[in-house]
Amino acid sequence: GAGVSQTPSNKVTEKGKYVELRCDPISGHTALYWYRQSLGQGPEFLIYFQGTGAADDSGLPNDRFFAVRPEGSVSTLKIQRTERGDSAVYLCASSLTVTSDYNEQFFGPGTRLTVL
Amino acid sequence: AQSVAQPEDQVNVAEGNPLTVKCTYSVSGNPYLFWYVQYPNRGLQFLLKYITGDNLVKGSYGFEAEFNKSQTSFHLKKPSALVSDSALYFCAVRDPRVPGSARQLTFGSGTQLTVLP
């Protein structure tokens, strides 16, 4: 079946602008994760959804970052007043849950965000 | 807090030779451990995981990893490397004792594997 998809694949914006990044998880996966990967680093956790609710948003760096998953499927990561330091690849992952917490996560190809 | 270390930024190996990519972890209890591979301009792909049981775990594409609790390591191995194995490899850990909904993975910084023909 189809994997995790993310759009756009690349996004170039100017400092101070607002951006939205979209993630479409694997059908049937109730858990959805957002990570951020900076150059030369491993992915860093941002937020985790179980269904429609954000079960853990402890990785969001500040209140400029927000994510939603209104129907428990597609998720949107929103970044307000972008800064040059927000430039990174934003990865989305999904997994089966609920009864076990060791299911592997399936990653999308990422959105490369560049803030000029 | 959980953490992962990949001590080698770069590993080079000749095709046909065995390869090892190193990973050590730090968690308060028994960890869940994962290996992922990342090819250029593509998302991370799951290779294998250790949850419990046999310390030697077999995964995709002929890779395996050995969990060593006393050394807190989870090194990735393959008996005979292929040029197509050249990619960026990430080790990740989750501490199952972290309460509540903290299900995120903590990743290492990655190891670039280059298999030379």
CSV table of C-alpha atoms in Angstrom, one decimal:
chain,number,residue,atom,x,y,z
A,1,GLY,CA,0.0,0.0,0.0
A,2,ALA,CA,0.9,3.7,-0.1
A,3,GLY,CA,3.4,4.9,2.4
A,4,VAL,CA,3.5,8.2,4.3
A,5,SER,CA,3.3,11.2,2.0
A,6,GLN,CA,4.4,14.7,2.7
A,7,THR,CA,3.7,17.9,0.8
A,8,PRO,CA,5.4,20.0,-0.4
A,9,SER,CA,8.7,18.3,-0.9
A,10,ASN,CA,10.5,21.6,-0.8
A,11,LYS,CA,9.4,25.0,0.6
A,12,VAL,CA,11.3,28.2,0.4
A,13,THR,CA,10.0,31.1,2.4
A,14,GLU,CA,11.1,34.5,3.7
A,15,LYS,CA,11.9,35.2,7.3
A,16,GLY,CA,8.7,36.2,9.1
A,17,LYS,CA,6.3,34.4,6.9
A,18,TYR,CA,3.9,31.6,7.8
A,19,VAL,CA,4.1,28.1,6.5
A,20,GLU,CA,2.1,24.9,6.6
A,21,LEU,CA,3.5,21.4,6.0
A,22,ARG,CA,1.2,18.5,5.4
A,23,CYS,CA,1.5,14.8,6.3
A,24,ASP,CA,-0.7,12.0,5.1
A,25,PRO,CA,-0.1,8.9,7.1
A,26,ILE,CA,-0.5,5.3,6.2
A,27,SER,CA,-4.1,4.3,6.2
A,28,GLY,CA,-5.1,2.8,9.5
A,29,HIS,CA,-2.2,4.1,11.5
A,30,THR,CA,-3.5,6.0,14.5
A,31,ALA,CA,-0.2,7.3,15.8
A,32,LEU,CA,1.5,10.2,13.9
A,33,TYR,CA,4.7,11.9,14.7
A,34,TRP,CA,6.6,15.0,13.5
A,35,TYR,CA,10.4,15.2,13.7
A,36,ARG,CA,12.8,17.9,12.5
A,37,GLN,CA,16.2,16.9,11.0
A,38,SER,CA,18.9,19.5,10.7
A,39,LEU,CA,21.9,19.0,8.5
A,40,GLY,CA,24.3,16.4,9.8
A,41,GLN,CA,22.0,15.4,12.7
A,42,GLY,CA,19.5,12.7,13.5
A,43,PRO,CA,15.7,13.5,13.6
A,44,GLU,CA,14.5,15.3,16.7
A,45,PHE,CA,11.0,14.7,18.0
A,46,LEU,CA,8.5,17.6,17.8
A,47,ILE,CA,5.0,16.2,18.5
A,48,TYR,CA,3.0,13.0,18.7
A,49,PHE,CA,-0.7,12.5,17.9
A,50,GLN,CA,-2.8,9.6,19.0
A,51,GLY,CA,-5.9,10.0,17.0
A,52,THR,CA,-7.0,13.6,16.8
A,53,GLY,CA,-5.3,14.7,20.0
A,54,ALA,CA,-1.7,15.8,20.6
A,55,ALA,CA,-0.6,13.3,23.2
A,56,ASP,CA,2.9,14.8,23.6
A,57,ASP,CA,4.0,18.1,22.2
A,58,SER,CA,7.1,18.4,24.4
A,59,GLY,CA,9.4,18.7,21.5
A,60,LEU,CA,7.9,21.8,19.9
A,61,PRO,CA,10.7,24.4,20.3
A,62,ASN,CA,8.4,27.4,21.0
A,63,ASP,CA,4.9,28.7,20.5
A,64,ARG,CA,5.5,29.6,16.9
A,65,PHE,CA,5.1,25.9,16.1
A,66,PHE,CA,1.7,24.3,16.2
A,67,ALA,CA,0.3,21.1,14.7
A,68,VAL,CA,-3.2,19.8,14.1
A,69,ARG,CA,-4.8,16.5,13.1
A,70,PRO,CA,-8.5,17.3,13.1
A,71,GLU,CA,-9.9,14.1,11.7
A,72,GLY,CA,-7.3,11.7,13.0
A,73,SER,CA,-5.6,11.2,9.6
A,74,VAL,CA,-3.9,14.0,7.8
A,75,SER,CA,-1.8,16.4,9.9
A,76,THR,CA,-0.6,19.9,9.3
A,77,LEU,CA,2.5,21.4,11.0
A,78,LYS,CA,2.2,25.2,11.2
A,79,ILE,CA,5.1,27.5,11.7
A,80,GLN,CA,4.4,31.2,12.4
A,81,ARG,CA,6.9,34.1,11.9
A,82,THR,CA,9.5,31.8,10.4
A,83,GLU,CA,13.2,32.3,11.4
A,84,ARG,CA,16.3,31.2,9.5
A,85,GLY,CA,17.0,28.7,12.3
A,86,ASP,CA,13.8,26.9,11.3
A,87,SER,CA,15.4,25.7,8.1
A,88,ALA,CA,15.5,21.9,8.2
A,89,VAL,CA,13.9,18.8,6.9
A,90,TYR,CA,10.6,18.2,8.6
A,91,LEU,CA,9.8,14.5,8.8
A,92,CYS,CA,6.4,12.9,9.5
A,93,ALA,CA,6.0,9.3,10.6
A,94,SER,CA,3.1,7.0,11.5
A,95,SER,CA,2.7,3.7,13.3
A,96,LEU,CA,0.2,1.2,14.5
A,97,THR,CA,-0.7,1.5,18.1
A,98,VAL,CA,-2.6,1.5,20.7
A,99,THR,CA,-1.8,-1.6,22.7
A,100,SER,CA,1.9,-1.7,22.1
A,101,ASP,CA,4.4,1.1,22.1
A,102,TYR,CA,7.2,-0.7,20.3
A,103,ASN,CA,5.8,-0.7,16.8
A,104,GLU,CA,8.2,0.7,14.3
A,105,GLN,CA,7.5,4.1,12.8
A,106,PHE,CA,7.2,4.5,9.0
A,107,PHE,CA,8.6,7.8,7.7
A,108,GLY,CA,7.7,10.0,4.9
A,109,PRO,CA,10.2,11.6,2.5
A,110,GLY,CA,10.2,14.9,4.4
A,111,THR,CA,9.7,18.5,3.5
A,112,ARG,CA,12.8,20.6,3.1
A,113,LEU,CA,12.1,24.0,4.5
A,114,THR,CA,14.4,26.9,3.7
A,115,VAL,CA,13.9,30.2,5.4
A,116,LEU,CA,15.8,33.0,3.6
B,1,ALA,CA,16.5,10.8,29.9
B,2,GLN,CA,17.1,8.5,27.0
B,3,SER,CA,20.0,9.0,24.6
B,4,VAL,CA,21.9,7.3,21.8
B,5,ALA,CA,25.5,7.7,20.6
B,6,GLN,CA,26.9,6.7,17.3
B,7,PRO,CA,30.6,7.2,17.7
B,8,GLU,CA,31.6,7.1,14.1
B,9,ASP,CA,30.5,9.7,11.6
B,10,GLN,CA,31.8,7.7,8.7
B,11,VAL,CA,32.5,4.0,8.1
B,12,ASN,CA,34.2,2.8,5.0
B,13,VAL,CA,34.3,-0.9,4.0
B,14,ALA,CA,35.2,-2.8,0.9
B,15,GLU,CA,32.5,-4.7,-0.9
B,16,GLY,CA,32.2,-8.3,0.3
B,17,ASN,CA,33.7,-7.5,3.6
B,18,PRO,CA,31.8,-7.6,6.9
B,19,LEU,CA,30.5,-4.3,8.2
B,20,THR,CA,29.7,-3.0,11.6
B,21,VAL,CA,28.0,0.3,12.5
B,22,LYS,CA,28.3,1.1,16.2
B,23,CYS,CA,25.6,2.3,18.6
B,24,THR,CA,25.5,2.7,22.3
B,25,TYR,CA,22.5,3.8,24.4
B,26,SER,CA,21.5,5.2,27.7
B,27,VAL,CA,18.1,4.6,29.3
B,28,SER,CA,17.0,3.9,32.8
B,29,GLY,CA,15.5,0.5,32.1
B,30,ASN,CA,15.4,-2.1,29.4
B,31,PRO,CA,15.3,-0.3,26.0
B,32,TYR,CA,13.5,-0.7,22.8
B,33,LEU,CA,16.1,-0.2,20.1
B,34,PHE,CA,15.8,0.4,16.4
B,35,TRP,CA,17.9,0.9,13.3
B,36,TYR,CA,16.9,3.0,10.3
B,37,VAL,CA,18.6,3.7,7.0
B,38,GLN,CA,18.3,6.9,5.0
B,39,TYR,CA,19.1,7.1,1.3
B,40,PRO,CA,19.6,10.5,-0.3
B,41,ASN,CA,16.3,12.5,-0.7
B,42,ARG,CA,14.3,9.7,0.8
B,43,GLY,CA,12.7,9.1,4.1
B,44,LEU,CA,14.1,6.8,6.8
B,45,GLN,CA,13.4,3.2,6.3
B,46,PHE,CA,13.1,0.7,9.1
B,47,LEU,CA,15.7,-2.1,9.2
B,48,LEU,CA,15.2,-3.9,12.5
B,49,LYS,CA,14.3,-3.6,16.2
B,50,TYR,CA,15.0,-5.2,19.5
B,51,ILE,CA,12.2,-5.4,22.1
B,52,THR,CA,13.0,-8.5,24.1
B,53,GLY,CA,14.2,-12.0,23.8
B,54,ASP,CA,17.0,-13.2,21.6
B,55,ASN,CA,19.9,-10.7,21.6
B,56,LEU,CA,20.6,-11.2,17.9
B,57,VAL,CA,18.0,-9.6,15.8
B,58,LYS,CA,17.7,-10.1,12.1
B,59,GLY,CA,16.2,-7.5,9.8
B,60,SER,CA,15.9,-6.4,6.2
B,61,TYR,CA,18.5,-6.6,3.4
B,62,GLY,CA,20.6,-9.1,5.4
B,63,PHE,CA,21.3,-6.8,8.3
B,64,GLU,CA,21.4,-7.9,11.9
B,65,ALA,CA,22.1,-6.3,15.2
B,66,GLU,CA,23.3,-7.6,18.5
B,67,PHE,CA,21.9,-6.3,21.8
B,68,ASN,CA,24.5,-6.3,24.6
B,69,LYS,CA,23.0,-5.1,27.9
B,70,SER,CA,26.3,-5.1,29.8
B,71,GLN,CA,27.9,-2.9,27.2
B,72,THR,CA,24.7,-0.9,26.5
B,73,SER,CA,25.3,-1.4,22.8
B,74,PHE,CA,23.3,-2.3,19.7
B,75,HIS,CA,25.7,-2.6,16.9
B,76,LEU,CA,24.5,-3.1,13.3
B,77,LYS,CA,26.2,-5.8,11.3
B,78,LYS,CA,26.2,-7.5,7.9
B,79,PRO,CA,28.4,-10.4,6.9
B,80,SER,CA,29.1,-9.2,3.4
B,81,ALA,CA,28.6,-5.6,2.4
B,82,LEU,CA,27.2,-4.4,-0.9
B,83,VAL,CA,27.9,-1.1,-2.7
B,84,SER,CA,24.1,-0.5,-2.6
B,85,ASP,CA,24.3,-0.6,1.3
B,86,SER,CA,26.0,2.8,1.1
B,87,ALA,CA,23.7,5.2,3.0
B,88,LEU,CA,23.2,7.0,6.3
B,89,TYR,CA,22.3,4.8,9.2
B,90,PHE,CA,20.6,5.9,12.4
B,91,CYS,CA,20.2,4.1,15.7
B,92,ALA,CA,17.2,5.0,17.9
B,93,VAL,CA,16.0,4.2,21.3
B,94,ARG,CA,12.8,4.4,23.3
B,95,ASP,CA,12.6,3.9,27.0
B,96,PRO,CA,9.4,1.9,27.7
B,97,ARG,CA,9.4,3.0,31.3
B,98,VAL,CA,8.8,6.7,30.4
B,99,PRO,CA,5.3,7.2,31.6
B,100,GLY,CA,2.3,8.4,29.7
B,101,SER,CA,2.4,9.1,26.1
B,102,ALA,CA,6.1,9.7,25.5
B,103,ARG,CA,6.4,7.4,22.6
B,104,GLN,CA,8.9,9.3,20.6
B,105,LEU,CA,12.2,7.9,19.4
B,106,THR,CA,15.5,9.4,20.3
B,107,PHE,CA,17.9,9.2,17.4
B,108,GLY,CA,21.7,9.2,17.2
B,109,SER,CA,23.5,11.6,14.9
B,110,GLY,CA,23.9,9.0,12.2
B,111,THR,CA,26.8,7.1,10.5
B,112,GLN,CA,27.5,7.5,6.8
B,113,LEU,CA,28.4,4.0,5.5
B,114,THR,CA,30.4,3.9,2.3
B,115,VAL,CA,30.9,0.5,0.6
B,116,LEU,CA,33.8,0.7,-1.9
B,117,PRO,CA,33.7,-1.5,-5.0
